[in-house]
Coordinates of C-alpha atoms and ligand atoms in Angstrom, one line a residue:
M1 CA -158.3 69.9 159.8
T2 CA -157.2 72.9 162.0
D3 CA -158.8 76.2 161.4
S4 CA -155.5 78.2 161.5
L5 CA -152.8 79.5 159.3
T6 CA -149.1 78.5 160.0
V7 CA -146.9 81.4 159.0
R8 CA -143.2 81.2 158.8
D9 CA -141.4 84.5 159.0
N10 CA -138.2 83.9 156.9
R11 CA -136.6 87.0 158.4
T12 CA -136.5 85.4 161.7
G13 CA -137.3 81.7 161.1
Q14 CA -140.0 81.9 163.6
E15 CA -143.4 80.2 163.1
Y16 CA -146.8 81.6 164.1
D17 CA -150.2 80.1 164.3
V18 CA -152.9 82.5 163.1
P19 CA -156.5 81.4 163.8
I20 CA -159.0 81.3 160.9
A21 CA -162.6 82.2 161.7
D22 CA -165.3 83.0 159.2
G23 CA -162.9 82.6 156.4
T24 CA -160.7 85.5 157.6
I25 CA -157.7 86.0 159.8
K26 CA -157.4 89.0 162.2
A27 CA -155.1 91.7 160.9
A28 CA -154.1 92.3 164.6
D29 CA -152.8 88.7 164.7
L30 CA -150.4 89.5 161.9
G31 CA -149.3 92.5 163.9
K32 CA -147.8 90.1 166.4
I33 CA -145.3 89.1 163.6
K34 CA -142.2 91.2 164.1
A35 CA -138.7 91.1 162.6
G36 CA -137.3 92.2 166.1
D37 CA -138.7 93.3 169.4
D38 CA -138.3 96.9 168.4
Q39 CA -139.6 96.6 164.9
P40 CA -143.2 97.3 163.8
G41 CA -145.7 94.4 163.5
L42 CA -146.6 93.1 160.1
A43 CA -149.4 95.0 158.5
V44 CA -151.6 94.3 155.4
Y45 CA -151.4 96.6 152.4
D46 CA -154.8 96.7 150.7
P47 CA -155.6 99.9 148.7
G48 CA -159.3 100.1 148.1
F49 CA -159.9 97.3 150.6
V50 CA -160.1 94.7 147.8
N51 CA -159.6 91.8 150.2
T52 CA -160.3 93.1 153.7
A53 CA -163.4 92.7 155.8
S54 CA -164.1 95.8 157.7
C55 CA -167.0 94.6 159.8
R56 CA -169.5 91.8 160.6
S57 CA -172.9 92.6 159.0
S58 CA -176.3 90.8 158.9
V59 CA -177.8 93.4 156.6
T60 CA -177.1 92.3 153.0
F61 CA -175.7 89.1 151.5
I62 CA -174.1 89.0 148.0
D63 CA -172.8 85.9 146.2
G64 CA -171.2 87.5 143.1
D65 CA -170.4 84.2 141.4
E66 CA -173.8 83.0 141.6
G67 CA -175.5 86.4 141.1
I68 CA -177.4 86.4 144.4
L69 CA -178.4 89.5 146.4
E70 CA -180.4 89.2 149.7
Y71 CA -181.6 91.8 152.2
R72 CA -181.8 90.3 155.7
G73 CA -181.9 86.8 153.9
Y74 CA -184.8 87.7 151.5
P75 CA -183.9 87.4 147.8
I76 CA -184.1 90.7 145.9
E77 CA -186.3 89.2 143.3
Q78 CA -189.0 88.3 145.8
L79 CA -188.8 91.8 147.5
A80 CA -189.0 93.6 144.1
E81 CA -192.0 91.4 143.1
G82 CA -194.0 91.4 146.4
S83 CA -192.9 94.2 148.7
N84 CA -192.6 98.0 148.6
F85 CA -189.8 100.4 149.3
L86 CA -191.0 101.4 152.7
E87 CA -191.4 97.8 153.8
V88 CA -187.9 97.1 152.6
A89 CA -186.6 100.1 154.4
Y90 CA -188.2 98.6 157.6
L91 CA -186.8 95.3 157.0
L92 CA -183.2 96.7 156.5
N93 CA -183.4 98.8 159.7
H94 CA -185.3 96.4 161.9
G95 CA -183.9 93.1 160.7
A96 CA -187.3 91.5 160.2
L97 CA -190.5 92.2 158.2
P98 CA -193.2 94.2 159.9
T99 CA -196.4 93.0 161.2
K100 CA -199.5 95.0 159.9
A101 CA -199.5 97.2 162.9
E102 CA -195.7 97.8 162.7
F103 CA -195.9 98.7 159.0
D104 CA -198.8 101.1 159.5
A105 CA -196.9 102.9 162.3
W106 CA -193.8 103.0 160.2
E107 CA -195.6 104.4 157.2
H108 CA -197.4 107.0 159.3
E109 CA -194.2 108.1 161.0
I110 CA -192.3 108.4 157.7
T111 CA -195.2 110.1 155.9
Y112 CA -195.5 112.8 158.7
H113 CA -191.8 113.6 158.7
T114 CA -191.5 114.5 155.0
F115 CA -191.7 118.2 155.7
V116 CA -188.5 120.1 156.3
H117 CA -187.8 123.4 158.2
E118 CA -188.7 126.4 156.2
N119 CA -185.1 127.6 156.7
I120 CA -183.9 124.6 154.6
K121 CA -185.9 125.9 151.8
T122 CA -184.2 129.3 152.1
F123 CA -180.9 127.6 152.4
M124 CA -181.5 125.6 149.1
E125 CA -182.7 128.6 147.3
G126 CA -179.3 130.2 148.0
F127 CA -177.6 127.8 145.6
R128 CA -176.5 129.0 142.1
Y129 CA -179.2 128.4 139.4
D130 CA -177.0 125.7 137.9
A131 CA -175.9 123.8 141.1
H132 CA -175.7 120.1 140.6
P133 CA -178.5 118.4 142.5
M134 CA -176.2 116.0 144.2
G135 CA -174.1 118.8 145.6
M136 CA -177.3 120.4 146.9
L137 CA -178.5 117.1 148.4
M138 CA -175.2 116.4 150.1
A139 CA -175.2 119.9 151.6
S140 CA -178.8 119.9 152.7
V141 CA -178.6 116.4 154.4
G142 CA -175.5 117.7 156.2
A143 CA -177.4 120.8 157.2
L144 CA -180.2 118.9 158.8
S145 CA -177.7 118.0 161.6
T146 CA -178.0 121.7 162.7
F147 CA -181.8 121.5 162.8
Y148 CA -181.7 118.3 165.0
P149 CA -178.8 118.7 167.4
D150 CA -180.5 115.9 169.5
A151 CA -179.2 113.6 166.8
R152 CA -175.7 113.7 168.4
D153 CA -177.0 111.4 171.1
I154 CA -176.3 108.3 169.1
H155 CA -176.4 106.0 172.2
D156 CA -180.1 106.3 172.8
A157 CA -182.1 103.8 170.7
E158 CA -185.2 105.9 170.6
N159 CA -183.3 108.9 169.4
R160 CA -181.6 106.9 166.7
H161 CA -184.9 105.7 165.5
M162 CA -186.2 109.2 165.2
Q163 CA -183.2 110.3 163.1
I164 CA -183.7 107.2 160.8
V165 CA -187.3 108.0 160.3
R166 CA -186.6 111.7 159.7
M167 CA -183.9 111.0 157.1
I168 CA -185.8 108.4 155.2
A169 CA -188.7 110.8 155.1
K170 CA -187.0 114.0 154.1
M171 CA -184.6 112.7 151.4
P172 CA -187.2 112.6 148.7
T173 CA -188.1 116.3 149.7
L174 CA -184.5 117.4 149.5
G175 CA -183.9 115.5 146.3
A176 CA -187.0 116.8 144.6
W177 CA -186.3 120.4 145.7
S178 CA -182.7 120.1 144.3
F179 CA -184.3 119.2 140.9
R180 CA -186.9 122.0 141.0
H181 CA -184.2 124.5 141.8
A182 CA -182.2 123.7 138.7
Q183 CA -185.4 124.0 136.7
G184 CA -186.2 127.4 138.2
K185 CA -189.6 126.0 139.3
P186 CA -191.2 126.6 142.8
F187 CA -190.7 123.9 145.4
V188 CA -193.7 121.6 145.9
Y189 CA -194.5 120.7 149.5
P190 CA -195.0 117.0 150.4
D191 CA -198.5 115.6 149.9
N192 CA -199.0 113.2 152.8
E193 CA -202.1 111.6 151.2
L194 CA -199.8 110.1 148.6
S195 CA -197.6 107.0 149.0
Y196 CA -193.9 107.7 149.5
T197 CA -192.9 107.2 145.9
A198 CA -196.0 108.9 144.5
N199 CA -195.3 111.9 146.8
F200 CA -191.8 112.1 145.5
L201 CA -193.1 112.2 141.9
S202 CA -195.5 114.9 143.0
M203 CA -192.8 117.0 144.5
L204 CA -190.8 116.6 141.3
F205 CA -193.4 117.3 138.7
K206 CA -196.6 118.8 140.1
M207 CA -197.4 122.2 138.5
S208 CA -200.8 124.0 139.0
E209 CA -203.0 120.8 139.4
K210 CA -204.6 120.4 142.8
T211 CA -203.5 116.9 143.3
F212 CA -200.8 115.2 141.3
E213 CA -201.8 111.8 140.1
P214 CA -198.9 109.9 138.7
D215 CA -199.5 106.7 136.6
P216 CA -199.5 103.8 139.2
R217 CA -197.3 101.8 136.7
L218 CA -194.6 104.5 136.9
V219 CA -195.0 104.7 140.7
K220 CA -194.5 100.9 141.0
A221 CA -191.5 101.0 138.6
L222 CA -189.7 103.7 140.6
D223 CA -190.5 101.9 143.8
V224 CA -188.9 98.8 142.5
L225 CA -185.8 100.9 141.5
F226 CA -185.6 102.2 145.0
I227 CA -185.8 98.7 146.4
L228 CA -183.1 97.5 144.0
H229 CA -180.7 100.3 145.2
A230 CA -181.6 100.1 148.9
D231 CA -178.4 98.3 150.0
H232 CA -175.3 96.6 148.5
E233 CA -173.2 95.7 151.6
Q234 CA -169.8 97.4 151.9
N235 CA -169.7 99.5 148.8
A236 CA -167.9 102.8 148.6
S237 CA -170.6 105.1 149.9
T238 CA -171.6 102.7 152.7
N239 CA -167.9 102.5 153.7
A240 CA -167.9 106.2 153.8
V241 CA -171.0 106.3 156.1
R242 CA -169.4 103.7 158.3
S243 CA -166.1 105.3 158.4
V244 CA -167.4 108.8 159.2
G245 CA -170.1 107.2 161.6
S246 CA -167.2 105.5 163.5
T247 CA -166.3 108.9 164.9
Q248 CA -169.6 108.8 166.6
V249 CA -170.8 112.0 164.8
D250 CA -174.5 112.4 164.1
P251 CA -176.2 110.3 161.3
Y252 CA -176.9 113.3 159.1
S253 CA -173.2 114.1 158.9
A254 CA -172.4 110.4 158.2
V255 CA -175.1 110.1 155.5
A256 CA -173.9 113.3 153.9
S257 CA -170.5 111.7 153.4
G258 CA -172.2 108.7 151.8
V259 CA -173.9 111.2 149.4
G260 CA -170.5 112.6 148.6
A261 CA -169.0 109.2 147.8
L262 CA -172.0 108.3 145.7
Y263 CA -171.5 111.6 143.7
G264 CA -168.3 110.2 142.3
P265 CA -168.4 108.8 138.7
L266 CA -166.9 105.5 139.7
H267 CA -169.8 104.8 142.0
G268 CA -173.1 106.3 141.0
G269 CA -172.4 107.6 137.4
A270 CA -172.2 104.6 135.2
N271 CA -175.8 104.8 133.9
E272 CA -175.2 108.1 132.5
A273 CA -172.2 106.8 130.6
V274 CA -174.4 103.9 129.2
L275 CA -176.7 106.5 127.8
R276 CA -173.8 108.4 126.2
M277 CA -172.4 105.3 124.7
L278 CA -175.8 104.1 123.3
R279 CA -176.2 107.5 121.7
R280 CA -172.8 107.5 120.2
I281 CA -173.5 104.0 118.7
G282 CA -176.6 105.5 117.2
S283 CA -178.0 102.5 115.4
K284 CA -177.9 98.7 115.4
E285 CA -175.8 98.5 112.3
N286 CA -172.9 100.2 114.2
I287 CA -172.8 97.6 117.0
P288 CA -170.3 95.2 115.4
S289 CA -167.7 97.8 114.9
F290 CA -168.3 99.1 118.5
I291 CA -167.9 95.6 119.9
E292 CA -164.7 95.2 117.9
G293 CA -163.4 98.5 119.4
V294 CA -164.2 97.2 122.9
K295 CA -162.4 93.9 122.2
N296 CA -159.4 95.7 121.0
G297 CA -159.3 97.6 124.2
N298 CA -160.2 100.9 122.8
E299 CA -163.0 101.4 125.2
K300 CA -165.3 99.6 127.7
L301 CA -168.8 98.4 127.2
M302 CA -170.4 100.6 129.8
G303 CA -173.0 98.9 132.0
F304 CA -171.2 95.6 131.8
G305 CA -169.0 94.0 134.4
H306 CA -168.8 94.3 138.1
R307 CA -166.3 94.1 140.8
V308 CA -168.5 91.7 142.8
Y309 CA -170.9 90.0 140.3
K310 CA -169.2 87.6 137.9
N311 CA -172.7 86.5 136.7
Y312 CA -175.8 88.4 135.6
D313 CA -176.4 91.1 138.2
P314 CA -179.8 90.0 139.6
R315 CA -180.8 93.7 139.8
A316 CA -180.3 94.0 136.1
R317 CA -182.8 91.4 135.3
I318 CA -185.4 93.0 137.4
I319 CA -184.7 96.5 135.9
K320 CA -185.1 95.1 132.4
K321 CA -188.7 94.0 133.4
A322 CA -189.4 97.4 135.0
A323 CA -188.3 99.0 131.8
D324 CA -191.0 97.3 129.9
D325 CA -193.5 98.5 132.3
V326 CA -192.3 102.1 132.1
F327 CA -192.1 102.2 128.3
E328 CA -195.7 100.9 128.2
V329 CA -196.6 104.3 129.7
T330 CA -194.1 106.7 128.2
G331 CA -193.5 105.1 124.7
V332 CA -190.3 103.1 124.0
N333 CA -186.9 104.8 124.4
P334 CA -185.3 104.3 120.9
L335 CA -182.0 103.5 122.6
L336 CA -183.6 100.4 124.1
E337 CA -183.3 98.5 120.7
I338 CA -179.6 99.2 120.6
A339 CA -179.2 98.1 124.2
L340 CA -181.0 94.8 123.7
E341 CA -179.0 94.0 120.7
L342 CA -175.7 95.0 122.3
E343 CA -176.6 92.7 125.3
K344 CA -177.4 89.8 123.0
I345 CA -174.2 90.1 121.0
A346 CA -172.1 90.5 124.1
L347 CA -173.6 87.5 126.0
E348 CA -172.6 85.3 123.1
D349 CA -169.2 86.8 122.3
E350 CA -166.2 84.9 123.7
Y351 CA -164.5 87.9 125.0
F352 CA -167.3 88.8 127.3
V353 CA -168.1 85.2 128.3
K354 CA -164.5 84.4 129.1
R355 CA -164.2 87.5 131.4
K356 CA -167.6 86.8 133.0
L357 CA -168.9 90.3 131.9
Y358 CA -172.7 90.5 132.2
P359 CA -175.0 93.5 132.3
N360 CA -175.0 95.3 135.7
V361 CA -177.6 97.4 137.4
D362 CA -176.6 100.5 135.3
F363 CA -177.2 99.0 131.9
Y364 CA -180.9 99.6 131.8
S365 CA -181.6 102.0 134.7
G366 CA -180.5 105.1 132.8
L367 CA -182.9 104.3 130.0
I368 CA -185.8 104.1 132.5
Y369 CA -184.7 107.4 134.2
E370 CA -184.6 109.1 130.8
A371 CA -188.2 107.9 130.1
F372 CA -189.2 109.6 133.3
Q373 CA -187.7 112.7 131.8
F374 CA -185.1 113.0 134.5
P375 CA -181.9 114.9 133.4
P376 CA -178.7 112.8 133.9
E377 CA -177.6 114.8 136.9
M378 CA -180.7 113.4 138.8
F379 CA -179.8 109.7 138.2
T380 CA -177.5 109.7 141.2
V381 CA -180.0 111.6 143.4
L382 CA -182.5 108.8 142.8
F383 CA -179.9 106.3 143.7
A384 CA -179.1 108.3 146.9
I385 CA -182.8 108.1 147.9
G386 CA -183.0 104.5 147.4
R387 CA -179.7 103.9 149.3
T388 CA -180.6 105.9 152.4
P389 CA -182.3 103.0 154.3
G390 CA -179.3 100.8 153.6
W391 CA -176.8 103.6 154.8
L392 CA -178.9 104.0 158.0
A393 CA -179.2 100.2 158.6
Q394 CA -175.4 99.9 158.2
W395 CA -174.8 102.9 160.5
L396 CA -177.2 101.5 163.1
E397 CA -175.4 98.2 163.0
L398 CA -172.1 100.0 163.4
V399 CA -173.0 102.1 166.4
Q400 CA -174.1 98.9 168.2
D401 CA -171.2 96.7 167.3
K402 CA -168.9 96.4 170.3
E403 CA -166.0 95.3 168.0
Q404 CA -166.0 98.5 166.0
K405 CA -163.5 101.2 166.5
I406 CA -162.8 104.6 165.0
A407 CA -161.8 103.8 161.3
R408 CA -158.2 104.7 161.1
P409 CA -156.2 102.7 158.6
K410 CA -152.3 102.4 158.6
Q411 CA -150.0 103.7 155.9
I412 CA -146.7 102.8 154.3
Y413 CA -144.7 106.0 154.7
T414 CA -142.8 106.9 151.6
G415 CA -141.7 110.5 152.3
A416 CA -138.4 112.0 153.7
R417 CA -137.3 111.7 157.4
R418 CA -135.5 113.9 159.9
L419 CA -134.9 116.9 157.6
D420 CA -133.5 120.0 159.4
F421 CA -135.9 123.0 159.1
V422 CA -134.3 126.2 157.9
P423 CA -136.3 129.3 158.6
A424 CA -137.7 131.2 155.6
S425 CA -135.6 134.2 156.5
E426 CA -132.5 132.1 155.9
R427 CA -133.8 130.0 152.9
W428 CA -134.8 133.0 151.0
A429 CA -131.8 135.1 151.8
Ligands
COA501 N1 -166.0 96.3 128.8 C1 -165.0 95.7 128.3 N2 -164.1 95.0 129.0 C2 -164.2 94.9 130.3 C3 -165.2 95.6 131.0 C4 -166.3 96.3 130.1 N3 -167.3 97.0 130.6 N4 -165.2 95.4 132.3 C5 -164.1 94.7 132.5 N5 -163.5 94.4 131.3 C6 -162.3 93.6 131.1 C7 -161.1 94.2 131.5 O1 -160.5 95.0 130.5 C8 -160.2 93.1 131.9 O2 -159.7 92.5 130.8 P1 -158.2 91.9 130.7 O3 -158.3 90.7 131.7 O4 -158.0 91.5 129.3 O5 -157.3 92.9 131.1 C9 -161.2 92.1 132.5 O6 -162.4 92.4 131.9 C10 -161.4 92.2 134.1 O7 -161.7 93.6 134.4 P2 -161.3 94.4 135.7 O8 -161.1 95.8 135.2 O9 -160.3 93.6 136.4 O10 -162.6 94.3 136.6 P3 -162.8 95.1 137.8 O11 -163.6 94.2 138.8 O12 -161.6 95.8 138.4 O13 -163.9 96.3 137.3 C11 -165.8 97.5 136.7 C12 -165.2 96.2 137.5 C13 -167.2 97.6 137.1 C14 -165.0 98.8 137.2 C15 -165.6 97.3 135.2 O14 -166.2 96.1 134.7 C16 -166.0 98.4 134.4 O15 -165.4 99.4 134.3 N6 -167.3 98.3 133.8 C17 -167.8 99.4 133.0 C18 -168.3 100.5 134.0 C19 -169.7 100.1 134.7 O16 -170.6 99.7 134.1 N7 -169.6 100.4 136.0 C20 -170.8 100.2 136.8 C21 -170.6 99.2 137.9 S1 -172.1 99.0 138.8

């Protein structure tokens, strides 16, 4: 067996040998195929990069058919069970689990960079009272680049580390302040005595109490949700971070573009749609007619199906368990009953089985966020905080990858050519 592809160009009758490596061919090799010496080389048309590998990566592995997700080789189930978000952030960005000393140093560094410059506070106060928190987060992360101009030196390893620490540390502060702004409540400064996730809850919900003491079960559940969202290989927002990062801009600007991509309803907004759907269904009795409507193509069962997973999304299983823990503290969200029944019916129904439609990460996450009393606009902010270590790990990999170039796709031009320009004075005469 030869690891190559023989391509016959029927325009010229010429044959080409294209090497296959890692299950891929190089698009540049196809560029050597030409209809004539003066003709452009063959290119690949792939809107949405559905079948195009844009990089080599050792950060996250997904097998969608088997429902497997691993960070740096460690199964997500084991990390959710036994690790914590800061350790996972270390793992993603360093490629290996920390020793005790490494973890302590990492935790210390992150904890002591949670504060932001006072001018960021003034900047955030300038937003309209009803500003969407994702818009505020995107702008304030981008604004950090002006506070740390040293971040432009992306070729220095120590400098890169500093920005990674700063960003993981400050995201919860910016996210919580976006929330408080919408509520018209004063911003709460970080409490460095608390854990990463407990401190985030404190900045969100603390009022006049001296120290905010969140229920440890809620802290654990939110920490697990952060772990589940920490990376998902080349998804739309990570691709945005890599694409912008490929210009060698500072990482704050690159991550701000990731936040922008996540803001879009096709990426970060499905859990909110699930809640709307559950509310509309209203009660268990209405499920059969709803399912009929889905099967007739009237609408989609939100929170089901995934571009990559053609099996149970491994994150959905873990979230279901976290939901039980949260509801133990907050009381059961009445929509849960409908969700459980929907899942049961759908998993047995031929329409969903045949199309390999299973619950995805968003099916239960909205229910949990609602139990925390987050308004829907905050759901994506939580996602962004969780995804930050993943964006940074991918950015770090990108800037050290000798094979990477500035991201600059080709196009198939469909417009006019060689028109003669007539000045306005003549056209309008
Ligand atoms: N409910 C009902 N039918 C669905 C469905 C859903 N949630 N998701 C996919 N299908 C059907 C499609 O109609 C299609 O049926 P057909 O073959 O009869 O035309 C088939 O399943 C394949 O779907 P397709 O749209 O090709 O899959 P995709 O990979 O392009 O889309 C999603 C993936 C996630 C966009 C899609 O499953 C979806 O819209 N899900 C609901 C939204 C959601 O939960 N998004 C969060 C993702 S994390």
